Amino acid sequence: MKIHLIRSSSFTKESYSEVLMLLKAVSGPLNFISCPDSGHRYVWRKEADLRKEYQGRVSQLAGSCSFDEREEEGISLEWQDLFDLCTIYRGSNNIPEEDYVIFLTPIPNPNYWFCSFADQSKDIFIHTDEWGNYLPCSSAYPIAYLIVSQVLQKLFYGTVGRKLERSHEEPRGCMNDFCREKAQILFKLRTADICPDCIDEMMGAGVRGDIINQAIVLFELARKEMLFRQRFRQLPSRMHITSANVIHLVDYQNKVIDLSPLEKTVYFLLLKYPEGIVLADREQYREDIALIYSRLNVYAPKGESLDDYDPKFAERVNLLANRFDNSLNEKISRIKKRFEDELGKETARYYFIQGERNKPRRVLLDRTLITCESDVFGNGIFPHQPAR
């Protein structure tokens, strides 16, 4: 069974080669075929046309704001666009219908799926970006896992609709778990397995046993490498807070943690006190809350007191400082969810606010890992310099 791998012009040749090397490490009926740069030229030309079409749509929607003022990462391609690129490759290289064509691209799709196969053809796309935010190893391993799993799922399910009907909503650590977020796929990657029920069903549906065996060996190879790399990543990422109070996780590809001003107020308050704060005593920290929140509010005129300028300012501060109001607890819950959504539960525990009732709540992150360009904490709390 021939499986042709093509790449987006923005997916590096080095990463592409690493994926292929991993897939070819296990012999079997799945024959992974690389494509030389010359074979990509028609695909890349069409891909460039699609990008220009997207830029035109953005320019129309944005009015006076030109596309150049926007980040290229905002580009996305429809599923059909991605499958059309596979079709172009088939036509320009005389690839027969029974062969698989898989397009590897860092460009996201509107539904933000990690991957999918086409219903009417053996075309597949794999989203290759952001894996470094979740895994302590090369992205080649999760990408290779998804390539093999999509071929098996196409053989088994046939259509995306059938896959949605029959995949596991509750994770089992099986290839056929339906994961809605990249962070949720970690469990599946760590087990790298196919549950006995799915193996029986695939065999019953006519999927060859030697194909299943080759897939399982490849899954296990990826799993072992990911676990091996994880042992060498004992510390969480460094955190850097910019002059605009943007939170970056430096070692996770500079990932941004997006919090509202009030959520940042609560989070920065807890960062300021490594020993933690007993929430029942929060009134004692009202001045800190007011100072942090005032420095986060970019709309206040310089030199004016926010207490006077914004009539809601004092009300919001009072709610956070009031032990009988649930505002602060709500912010703590939202902060936790934000970190877990971005990092997964295991890694997020270093960053969110935790602690037992009537005991200090605190952020576990070692404060020596934090640098800050902002004046939100005042002077002398964290090194006042960019993270390197």
mmCIF file of C-alpha atoms in Angstrom:
data_model
loop_
_atom_site.group_PDB
_atom_site.id
_atom_site.type_symbol
_atom_site.label_atom_id
_atom_site.label_comp_id
_atom_site.label_asym_id
_atom_site.label_seq_id
_atom_site.Cartn_x
_atom_site.Cartn_y
_atom_site.Cartn_z
ATOM 1 C CA MET A 1 0.000 0.000 0.000
ATOM 2 C CA LYS A 2 1.638 3.232 -1.190
ATOM 3 C CA ILE A 3 1.351 6.397 0.902
ATOM 4 C CA HIS A 4 2.711 9.574 -0.703
ATOM 5 C CA LEU A 5 3.723 12.363 1.672
ATOM 6 C CA ILE A 6 3.730 15.942 0.405
ATOM 7 C CA ARG A 7 4.461 19.065 2.401
ATOM 8 C CA SER A 8 3.370 22.670 2.556
ATOM 9 C CA SER A 9 5.987 25.209 1.495
ATOM 10 C CA SER A 10 5.950 26.390 5.144
ATOM 11 C CA PHE A 11 6.641 22.934 6.597
ATOM 12 C CA THR A 12 10.432 22.656 6.631
ATOM 13 C CA LYS A 13 12.339 20.104 4.609
ATOM 14 C CA GLU A 14 14.198 19.048 7.769
ATOM 15 C CA SER A 15 10.972 18.289 9.659
ATOM 16 C CA TYR A 16 9.576 16.475 6.627
ATOM 17 C CA SER A 17 12.686 14.283 6.422
ATOM 18 C CA GLU A 18 12.507 13.503 10.137
ATOM 19 C CA VAL A 19 8.891 12.318 9.818
ATOM 20 C CA LEU A 20 9.757 10.113 6.849
ATOM 21 C CA MET A 21 12.752 8.601 8.617
ATOM 22 C CA LEU A 22 10.574 7.618 11.555
ATOM 23 C CA LEU A 23 7.840 6.105 9.375
ATOM 24 C CA LYS A 24 10.366 4.080 7.374
ATOM 25 C CA ALA A 25 11.981 2.686 10.539
ATOM 26 C CA VAL A 26 9.371 -0.117 10.602
ATOM 27 C CA SER A 27 8.908 -2.270 7.514
ATOM 28 C CA GLY A 28 5.557 -3.651 6.446
ATOM 29 C CA PRO A 29 2.735 -3.273 3.927
ATOM 30 C CA LEU A 30 2.498 0.498 4.512
ATOM 31 C CA ASN A 31 5.040 1.941 2.063
ATOM 32 C CA PHE A 32 5.736 5.624 2.778
ATOM 33 C CA ILE A 33 6.975 7.498 -0.286
ATOM 34 C CA SER A 34 8.790 10.827 -0.181
ATOM 35 C CA CYS A 35 8.386 13.534 -2.766
ATOM 36 C CA PRO A 36 11.334 15.567 -4.126
ATOM 37 C CA ASP A 37 11.059 19.338 -4.168
ATOM 38 C CA SER A 38 10.515 19.257 -7.914
ATOM 39 C CA GLY A 39 7.367 17.220 -7.368
ATOM 40 C CA HIS A 40 5.956 19.841 -5.045
ATOM 41 C CA ARG A 41 6.096 22.768 -7.433
ATOM 42 C CA TYR A 42 2.474 22.564 -8.648
ATOM 43 C CA VAL A 43 1.206 22.120 -5.109
ATOM 44 C CA TRP A 44 3.163 25.084 -3.807
ATOM 45 C CA ARG A 45 2.001 27.280 -6.676
ATOM 46 C CA LYS A 46 -1.648 26.527 -5.891
ATOM 47 C CA GLU A 47 -0.977 26.941 -2.177
ATOM 48 C CA ALA A 48 0.429 30.425 -2.864
ATOM 49 C CA ASP A 49 -2.706 31.273 -4.869
ATOM 50 C CA LEU A 50 -4.920 30.182 -1.974
ATOM 51 C CA ARG A 51 -2.912 32.353 0.434
ATOM 52 C CA LYS A 52 -3.395 35.358 -1.864
ATOM 53 C CA GLU A 53 -7.133 34.670 -2.026
ATOM 54 C CA TYR A 54 -7.236 34.582 1.761
ATOM 55 C CA GLN A 55 -5.297 37.849 1.986
ATOM 56 C CA GLY A 56 -7.797 39.446 -0.367
ATOM 57 C CA ARG A 57 -10.724 38.302 1.771
ATOM 58 C CA VAL A 58 -9.025 39.638 4.907
ATOM 59 C CA SER A 59 -8.307 42.992 3.250
ATOM 60 C CA GLN A 60 -11.964 43.368 2.260
ATOM 61 C CA LEU A 61 -13.159 42.535 5.758
ATOM 62 C CA ALA A 62 -10.555 44.690 7.448
ATOM 63 C CA GLY A 63 -11.255 47.853 5.468
ATOM 64 C CA SER A 64 -8.439 50.312 6.083
ATOM 65 C CA CYS A 65 -6.333 47.739 7.930
ATOM 66 C CA SER A 66 -4.020 46.105 5.406
ATOM 67 C CA PHE A 67 -3.071 42.445 5.557
ATOM 68 C CA ASP A 68 0.549 43.446 6.152
ATOM 69 C CA GLU A 69 -0.490 44.728 9.570
ATOM 70 C CA ARG A 70 -1.769 41.296 10.503
ATOM 71 C CA GLU A 71 0.209 38.187 11.409
ATOM 72 C CA GLU A 72 0.509 35.560 8.714
ATOM 73 C CA GLU A 73 -0.440 32.940 11.303
ATOM 74 C CA GLY A 74 -4.016 34.197 10.929
ATOM 75 C CA ILE A 75 -4.263 32.394 7.578
ATOM 76 C CA SER A 76 -6.384 29.265 7.460
ATOM 77 C CA LEU A 77 -7.430 26.965 4.620
ATOM 78 C CA GLU A 78 -10.725 25.150 4.212
ATOM 79 C CA TRP A 79 -10.724 21.349 4.295
ATOM 80 C CA GLN A 80 -11.603 21.281 0.606
ATOM 81 C CA ASP A 81 -8.648 23.559 -0.147
ATOM 82 C CA LEU A 82 -6.334 21.097 1.593
ATOM 83 C CA PHE A 83 -7.802 18.119 -0.246
ATOM 84 C CA ASP A 84 -7.625 20.026 -3.556
ATOM 85 C CA LEU A 85 -3.868 20.357 -3.054
ATOM 86 C CA CYS A 86 -3.705 16.560 -2.769
ATOM 87 C CA THR A 87 -5.723 16.277 -5.996
ATOM 88 C CA ILE A 88 -3.324 18.623 -7.792
ATOM 89 C CA TYR A 89 -0.407 16.462 -6.682
ATOM 90 C CA ARG A 90 -2.163 13.331 -7.932
ATOM 91 C CA GLY A 91 -2.800 14.873 -11.342
ATOM 92 C CA SER A 92 0.672 16.322 -11.843
ATOM 93 C CA ASN A 93 2.408 13.097 -10.758
ATOM 94 C CA ASN A 94 0.012 10.436 -12.103
ATOM 95 C CA ILE A 95 -0.771 9.001 -8.658
ATOM 96 C CA PRO A 96 -3.399 6.223 -8.914
ATOM 97 C CA GLU A 97 -6.666 6.421 -6.940
ATOM 98 C CA GLU A 98 -5.780 3.441 -4.740
ATOM 99 C CA ASP A 99 -2.690 5.234 -3.359
ATOM 100 C CA TYR A 100 -2.908 7.578 -0.383
ATOM 101 C CA VAL A 101 -1.761 11.212 -0.605
ATOM 102 C CA ILE A 102 -1.111 13.008 2.692
ATOM 103 C CA PHE A 103 -0.522 16.758 2.915
ATOM 104 C CA LEU A 104 1.553 18.021 5.880
ATOM 105 C CA THR A 105 0.942 21.672 6.717
ATOM 106 C CA PRO A 106 1.300 24.125 9.627
ATOM 107 C CA ILE A 107 -1.585 26.182 8.200
ATOM 108 C CA PRO A 108 -4.679 25.652 10.391
ATOM 109 C CA ASN A 109 -8.162 24.864 9.136
ATOM 110 C CA PRO A 110 -11.358 26.619 10.272
ATOM 111 C CA ASN A 111 -12.384 23.710 12.529
ATOM 112 C CA TYR A 112 -8.859 23.411 13.992
ATOM 113 C CA TRP A 113 -8.825 19.633 13.546
ATOM 114 C CA PHE A 114 -5.444 17.933 13.928
ATOM 115 C CA CYS A 115 -6.106 15.911 10.800
ATOM 116 C CA SER A 116 -8.803 14.380 8.634
ATOM 117 C CA PHE A 117 -9.351 12.215 5.590
ATOM 118 C CA ALA A 118 -11.622 12.946 2.618
ATOM 119 C CA ASP A 119 -14.830 10.974 2.217
ATOM 120 C CA GLN A 120 -14.589 10.410 -1.541
ATOM 121 C CA SER A 121 -10.842 9.861 -1.946
ATOM 122 C CA LYS A 122 -7.755 8.633 -0.117
ATOM 123 C CA ASP A 123 -6.562 12.156 0.569
ATOM 124 C CA ILE A 124 -5.540 13.233 4.083
ATOM 125 C CA PHE A 125 -4.236 16.405 5.737
ATOM 126 C CA ILE A 126 -2.195 16.637 8.950
ATOM 127 C CA HIS A 127 -1.790 19.876 10.914
ATOM 128 C CA THR A 128 1.878 19.987 11.924
ATOM 129 C CA ASP A 129 2.073 23.086 14.124
ATOM 130 C CA GLU A 130 1.962 23.743 17.923
ATOM 131 C CA TRP A 131 2.992 20.259 19.060
ATOM 132 C CA GLY A 132 5.981 21.728 20.893
ATOM 133 C CA ASN A 133 3.520 23.401 23.272
ATOM 134 C CA TYR A 134 2.330 20.031 24.522
ATOM 135 C CA LEU A 135 5.105 17.503 24.072
ATOM 136 C CA PRO A 136 8.752 17.491 25.230
ATOM 137 C CA CYS A 137 9.998 15.875 22.023
ATOM 138 C CA SER A 138 10.231 16.456 18.303
ATOM 139 C CA SER A 139 6.901 17.074 16.579
ATOM 140 C CA ALA A 140 7.849 14.271 14.147
ATOM 141 C CA TYR A 141 6.492 11.703 16.625
ATOM 142 C CA PRO A 142 2.918 12.979 16.988
ATOM 143 C CA ILE A 143 2.839 13.795 13.255
ATOM 144 C CA ALA A 144 3.930 10.254 12.343
ATOM 145 C CA TYR A 145 1.352 8.862 14.777
ATOM 146 C CA LEU A 146 -1.428 10.869 13.115
ATOM 147 C CA ILE A 147 -0.333 9.829 9.615
ATOM 148 C CA VAL A 148 -0.571 6.135 10.465
ATOM 149 C CA SER A 149 -3.772 6.500 12.491
ATOM 150 C CA GLN A 150 -5.507 8.382 9.645
ATOM 151 C CA VAL A 151 -4.682 5.647 7.140
ATOM 152 C CA LEU A 152 -6.086 3.038 9.534
ATOM 153 C CA GLN A 153 -9.190 5.116 10.249
ATOM 154 C CA LYS A 154 -9.829 5.660 6.547
ATOM 155 C CA LEU A 155 -9.597 1.901 5.999
ATOM 156 C CA PHE A 156 -11.882 1.275 8.992
ATOM 157 C CA TYR A 157 -14.436 4.100 8.947
ATOM 158 C CA GLY A 158 -14.441 5.163 5.307
ATOM 159 C CA THR A 159 -16.154 8.510 5.981
ATOM 160 C CA VAL A 160 -15.770 11.256 8.556
ATOM 161 C CA GLY A 161 -19.436 10.931 9.495
ATOM 162 C CA ARG A 162 -18.991 7.276 10.416
ATOM 163 C CA LYS A 163 -15.850 8.166 12.376
ATOM 164 C CA LEU A 164 -17.757 10.754 14.413
ATOM 165 C CA GLU A 165 -20.513 8.232 15.137
ATOM 166 C CA ARG A 166 -18.211 5.410 16.245
ATOM 167 C CA SER A 167 -15.121 6.987 17.811
ATOM 168 C CA HIS A 168 -14.719 6.961 21.598
ATOM 169 C CA GLU A 169 -16.098 10.146 23.155
ATOM 170 C CA GLU A 170 -14.595 9.147 26.515
ATOM 171 C CA PRO A 171 -10.814 8.633 26.143
ATOM 172 C CA ARG A 172 -9.529 5.063 26.510
ATOM 173 C CA GLY A 173 -5.988 5.659 25.326
ATOM 174 C CA CYS A 174 -7.041 4.169 21.978
ATOM 175 C CA MET A 175 -6.242 5.385 18.470
ATOM 176 C CA ASN A 176 -9.973 5.889 17.952
ATOM 177 C CA ASP A 177 -10.464 8.281 20.891
ATOM 178 C CA PHE A 178 -12.036 11.514 19.656
ATOM 179 C CA CYS A 179 -9.881 14.324 21.083
ATOM 180 C CA ARG A 180 -11.201 17.866 20.742
ATOM 181 C CA GLU A 181 -7.996 19.638 21.790
ATOM 182 C CA LYS A 182 -4.301 18.983 21.276
ATOM 183 C CA ALA A 183 -3.795 18.886 25.032
ATOM 184 C CA GLN A 184 -6.295 15.991 25.242
ATOM 185 C CA ILE A 185 -4.380 13.928 22.713
ATOM 186 C CA LEU A 186 -1.493 13.485 25.169
ATOM 187 C CA PHE A 187 -3.230 10.550 26.855
ATOM 188 C CA LYS A 188 -3.686 8.790 23.526
ATOM 189 C CA LEU A 189 -0.060 9.402 22.555
ATOM 190 C CA ARG A 190 1.272 8.163 25.900
ATOM 191 C CA THR A 191 -0.571 4.860 25.558
ATOM 192 C CA ALA A 192 -0.115 4.617 21.765
ATOM 193 C CA ASP A 193 -2.494 1.681 21.582
ATOM 194 C CA ILE A 194 -5.550 0.308 19.831
ATOM 195 C CA CYS A 195 -8.123 -1.116 22.210
ATOM 196 C CA PRO A 196 -9.120 -4.810 21.787
ATOM 197 C CA ASP A 197 -12.670 -3.884 20.730
ATOM 198 C CA CYS A 198 -11.378 -1.688 17.903
ATOM 199 C CA ILE A 199 -8.888 -4.338 16.754
ATOM 200 C CA ASP A 200 -11.701 -6.909 16.573
ATOM 201 C CA GLU A 201 -13.929 -4.466 14.678
ATOM 202 C CA MET A 202 -11.166 -3.519 12.240
ATOM 203 C CA MET A 203 -10.361 -7.148 11.537
ATOM 204 C CA GLY A 204 -14.058 -7.811 11.032
ATOM 205 C CA ALA A 205 -14.252 -4.880 8.608
ATOM 206 C CA GLY A 206 -11.460 -6.377 6.513
ATOM 207 C CA VAL A 207 -8.467 -4.320 7.667
ATOM 208 C CA ARG A 208 -5.426 -6.546 7.217
ATOM 209 C CA GLY A 209 -3.700 -7.824 10.332
ATOM 210 C CA ASP A 210 -0.211 -7.032 9.013
ATOM 211 C CA ILE A 211 -1.237 -3.390 8.531
ATOM 212 C CA ILE A 212 -2.550 -3.218 12.114
ATOM 213 C CA ASN A 213 0.664 -4.838 13.405
ATOM 214 C CA GLN A 214 2.893 -2.351 11.552
ATOM 215 C CA ALA A 215 0.823 0.536 12.933
ATOM 216 C CA ILE A 216 1.086 -0.735 16.504
ATOM 217 C CA VAL A 217 4.889 -1.080 16.220
ATOM 218 C CA LEU A 218 5.148 2.474 14.890
ATOM 219 C CA PHE A 219 2.873 3.747 17.679
ATOM 220 C CA GLU A 220 5.069 2.055 20.276
ATOM 221 C CA LEU A 221 8.218 3.545 18.747
ATOM 222 C CA ALA A 222 6.724 7.034 18.993
ATOM 223 C CA ARG A 223 5.470 6.417 22.545
ATOM 224 C CA LYS A 224 8.858 5.271 23.863
ATOM 225 C CA GLU A 225 10.664 8.255 22.360
ATOM 226 C CA MET A 226 8.165 10.736 23.802
ATOM 227 C CA LEU A 227 8.419 9.206 27.278
ATOM 228 C CA PHE A 228 12.207 9.098 27.054
ATOM 229 C CA ARG A 229 12.366 12.802 26.191
ATOM 230 C CA GLN A 230 9.947 13.682 28.966
ATOM 231 C CA ARG A 231 12.357 12.457 31.640
ATOM 232 C CA PHE A 232 14.706 15.289 30.705
ATOM 233 C CA ARG A 233 12.089 17.990 31.118
ATOM 234 C CA GLN A 234 11.573 18.177 34.850
ATOM 235 C CA LEU A 235 11.188 21.953 35.145
ATOM 236 C CA PRO A 236 8.358 24.051 33.729
ATOM 237 C CA SER A 237 8.947 26.785 31.189
ATOM 238 C CA ARG A 238 10.273 30.185 32.101
ATOM 239 C CA MET A 239 7.639 32.929 32.211
ATOM 240 C CA HIS A 240 8.177 36.404 30.835
ATOM 241 C CA ILE A 241 5.784 39.328 31.362
ATOM 242 C CA THR A 242 6.172 42.044 28.733
ATOM 243 C CA SER A 243 5.882 45.791 29.224
ATOM 244 C CA ALA A 244 2.306 45.437 27.930
ATOM 245 C CA ASN A 245 1.611 42.759 30.595
ATOM 246 C CA VAL A 246 1.429 39.900 28.097
ATOM 247 C CA ILE A 247 2.286 36.531 29.678
ATOM 248 C CA HIS A 248 4.701 34.430 27.594
ATOM 249 C CA LEU A 249 5.901 30.899 28.380
ATOM 250 C CA VAL A 250 9.370 31.200 26.913
ATOM 251 C CA ASP A 251 10.304 27.522 26.602
ATOM 252 C CA TYR A 252 6.939 26.513 25.127
ATOM 253 C CA GLN A 253 7.571 28.366 21.863
ATOM 254 C CA ASN A 254 6.799 31.655 23.611
ATOM 255 C CA LYS A 255 3.147 30.652 24.046
ATOM 256 C CA VAL A 256 0.851 33.487 25.175
ATOM 257 C CA ILE A 257 -1.565 32.886 28.059
ATOM 258 C CA ASP A 258 -4.542 35.121 27.365
ATOM 259 C CA LEU A 259 -6.215 36.390 30.557
ATOM 260 C CA SER A 260 -8.665 39.251 31.050
ATOM 261 C CA PRO A 261 -7.489 42.316 33.033
ATOM 262 C CA LEU A 262 -9.335 41.155 36.166
ATOM 263 C CA GLU A 263 -7.964 37.618 35.793
ATOM 264 C CA LYS A 264 -4.473 39.062 35.390
ATOM 265 C CA THR A 265 -5.018 41.170 38.495
ATOM 266 C CA VAL A 266 -5.726 38.061 40.567
ATOM 267 C CA TYR A 267 -2.914 36.074 38.935
ATOM 268 C CA PHE A 268 -0.290 38.789 39.355
ATOM 269 C CA LEU A 269 -1.361 39.276 42.981
ATOM 270 C CA LEU A 270 -0.638 35.595 43.674
ATOM 271 C CA LEU A 271 2.637 35.745 41.744
ATOM 272 C CA LYS A 272 3.702 38.627 43.973
ATOM 273 C CA TYR A 273 3.330 36.515 47.112
ATOM 274 C CA PRO A 274 5.152 33.164 46.653
ATOM 275 C CA GLU A 275 4.090 31.994 50.122
ATOM 276 C CA GLY A 276 0.461 32.396 49.101
ATOM 277 C CA ILE A 277 -2.600 34.219 50.364
ATOM 278 C CA VAL A 278 -5.405 32.970 52.595
ATOM 279 C CA LEU A 279 -8.495 34.027 50.676
ATOM 280 C CA ALA A 280 -10.394 34.811 53.857
ATOM 281 C CA ASP A 281 -7.800 37.573 54.430
ATOM 282 C CA ARG A 282 -8.074 39.068 50.962
ATOM 283 C CA GLU A 283 -9.247 42.463 52.283
ATOM 284 C CA GLN A 284 -5.690 43.009 53.565
ATOM 285 C CA TYR A 285 -4.508 43.006 49.948
ATOM 286 C CA ARG A 286 -6.958 45.596 48.640
ATOM 287 C CA GLU A 287 -4.211 48.152 47.954
ATOM 288 C CA ASP A 288 -2.212 45.563 46.007
ATOM 289 C CA ILE A 289 -5.302 44.621 44.016
ATOM 290 C CA ALA A 290 -6.045 48.272 43.220
ATOM 291 C CA LEU A 291 -2.445 49.015 42.219
ATOM 292 C CA ILE A 292 -2.124 45.965 39.945
ATOM 293 C CA TYR A 293 -5.508 46.548 38.311
ATOM 294 C CA SER A 294 -4.750 50.234 37.734
ATOM 295 C CA ARG A 295 -1.502 49.375 35.970
ATOM 296 C CA LEU A 296 -3.302 46.900 33.723
ATOM 297 C CA ASN A 297 -5.890 49.444 32.608
ATOM 298 C CA VAL A 298 -4.422 51.014 29.469
ATOM 299 C CA TYR A 299 -7.356 53.393 28.976
ATOM 300 C CA ALA A 300 -6.747 55.628 31.992
ATOM 301 C CA PRO A 301 -5.239 59.061 31.301
ATOM 302 C CA LYS A 302 -1.718 59.409 32.597
ATOM 303 C CA GLY A 303 -1.525 61.144 35.952
ATOM 304 C CA GLU A 304 -5.186 60.590 36.791
ATOM 305 C CA SER A 305 -6.472 58.297 39.493
ATOM 306 C CA LEU A 306 -8.446 55.400 38.114
ATOM 307 C CA ASP A 307 -10.565 55.540 41.252
ATOM 308 C CA ASP A 308 -11.812 58.927 40.025
ATOM 309 C CA TYR A 309 -11.616 58.299 36.295
ATOM 310 C CA ASP A 310 -13.519 55.007 36.111
ATOM 311 C CA PRO A 311 -16.538 54.789 38.422
ATOM 312 C CA LYS A 312 -16.522 50.995 38.068
ATOM 313 C CA PHE A 313 -12.897 50.681 39.098
ATOM 314 C CA ALA A 314 -13.513 50.852 42.858
ATOM 315 C CA GLU A 315 -16.478 48.498 42.522
ATOM 316 C CA ARG A 316 -14.416 45.837 40.747
ATOM 317 C CA VAL A 317 -11.588 46.127 43.270
ATOM 318 C CA ASN A 318 -14.021 45.917 46.153
ATOM 319 C CA LEU A 319 -15.590 42.747 44.741
ATOM 320 C CA LEU A 320 -12.195 41.062 44.452
ATOM 321 C CA ALA A 321 -11.283 42.111 47.996
ATOM 322 C CA ASN A 322 -14.647 41.138 49.522
ATOM 323 C CA ARG A 323 -14.431 37.737 51.227
ATOM 324 C CA PHE A 324 -18.215 37.357 50.983
ATOM 325 C CA ASP A 325 -18.260 37.797 47.221
ATOM 326 C CA ASN A 326 -17.380 35.012 44.760
ATOM 327 C CA SER A 327 -15.641 37.239 42.193
ATOM 328 C CA LEU A 328 -12.086 36.267 43.148
ATOM 329 C CA ASN A 329 -12.905 32.540 43.257
ATOM 330 C CA GLU A 330 -14.457 32.760 39.813
ATOM 331 C CA LYS A 331 -11.297 34.353 38.451
ATOM 332 C CA ILE A 332 -9.148 31.617 40.019
ATOM 333 C CA SER A 333 -11.291 28.931 38.334
ATOM 334 C CA ARG A 334 -11.056 30.645 34.947
ATOM 335 C CA ILE A 335 -7.288 31.011 35.263
ATOM 336 C CA LYS A 336 -6.951 27.305 36.015
ATOM 337 C CA LYS A 337 -9.087 26.362 33.029
ATOM 338 C CA ARG A 338 -7.092 28.643 30.743
ATOM 339 C CA PHE A 339 -3.770 27.039 31.685
ATOM 340 C CA GLU A 340 -5.216 23.509 31.475
ATOM 341 C CA ASP A 341 -6.699 24.213 28.043
ATOM 342 C CA GLU A 342 -3.366 25.518 26.794
ATOM 343 C CA LEU A 343 -0.952 23.109 28.498
ATOM 344 C CA GLY A 344 -2.857 20.062 29.705
ATOM 345 C CA LYS A 345 -3.473 19.256 33.369
ATOM 346 C CA GLU A 346 -0.061 17.773 34.130
ATOM 347 C CA THR A 347 1.968 20.777 32.995
ATOM 348 C CA ALA A 348 -0.593 23.404 34.025
ATOM 349 C CA ARG A 349 -0.266 22.527 37.710
ATOM 350 C CA TYR A 350 2.937 24.587 37.924
ATOM 351 C CA TYR A 351 1.095 27.708 36.801
ATOM 352 C CA PHE A 352 -2.464 27.926 38.092
ATOM 353 C CA ILE A 353 -3.500 28.990 41.597
ATOM 354 C CA GLN A 354 -3.992 26.084 43.962
ATOM 355 C CA GLY A 355 -4.389 25.300 47.651
ATOM 356 C CA GLU A 356 -6.835 23.889 50.175
ATOM 357 C CA ARG A 357 -9.703 25.764 51.765
ATOM 358 C CA ASN A 358 -8.684 28.062 54.664
ATOM 359 C CA LYS A 359 -5.027 27.574 53.721
ATOM 360 C CA PRO A 360 -2.822 29.792 51.557
ATOM 361 C CA ARG A 361 -3.557 29.704 47.834
ATOM 362 C CA ARG A 362 -0.455 30.038 45.710
ATOM 363 C CA VAL A 363 1.215 29.504 42.341
ATOM 364 C CA LEU A 364 3.851 26.747 42.446
ATOM 365 C CA LEU A 365 6.035 28.244 39.711
ATOM 366 C CA ASP A 366 9.570 28.962 40.951
ATOM 367 C CA ARG A 367 9.848 32.755 40.965
ATOM 368 C CA THR A 368 13.416 32.571 39.664
ATOM 369 C CA LEU A 369 11.853 31.451 36.364
ATOM 370 C CA ILE A 370 9.961 34.738 36.006
ATOM 371 C CA THR A 371 11.259 37.891 34.336
ATOM 372 C CA CYS A 372 9.255 41.067 33.882
ATOM 373 C CA GLU A 373 9.433 44.238 31.797
ATOM 374 C CA SER A 374 6.234 45.679 33.295
ATOM 375 C CA ASP A 375 5.847 47.947 36.303
ATOM 376 C CA VAL A 376 2.780 45.984 37.382
ATOM 377 C CA PHE A 377 4.545 44.579 40.446
ATOM 378 C CA GLY A 378 6.456 47.714 41.364
ATOM 379 C CA ASN A 379 10.230 47.513 41.695
ATOM 380 C CA GLY A 380 12.365 44.641 42.875
ATOM 381 C CA ILE A 381 9.866 41.767 42.659
ATOM 382 C CA PHE A 382 11.189 40.057 39.518
ATOM 383 C CA PRO A 383 14.236 40.721 37.316
ATOM 384 C CA HIS A 384 13.269 43.726 35.231
ATOM 385 C CA GLN A 385 14.600 42.479 31.919
ATOM 386 C CA PRO A 386 13.545 40.406 28.894
ATOM 387 C CA ALA A 387 13.897 36.625 29.161
ATOM 388 C CA ARG A 388 16.671 35.162 27.036
#
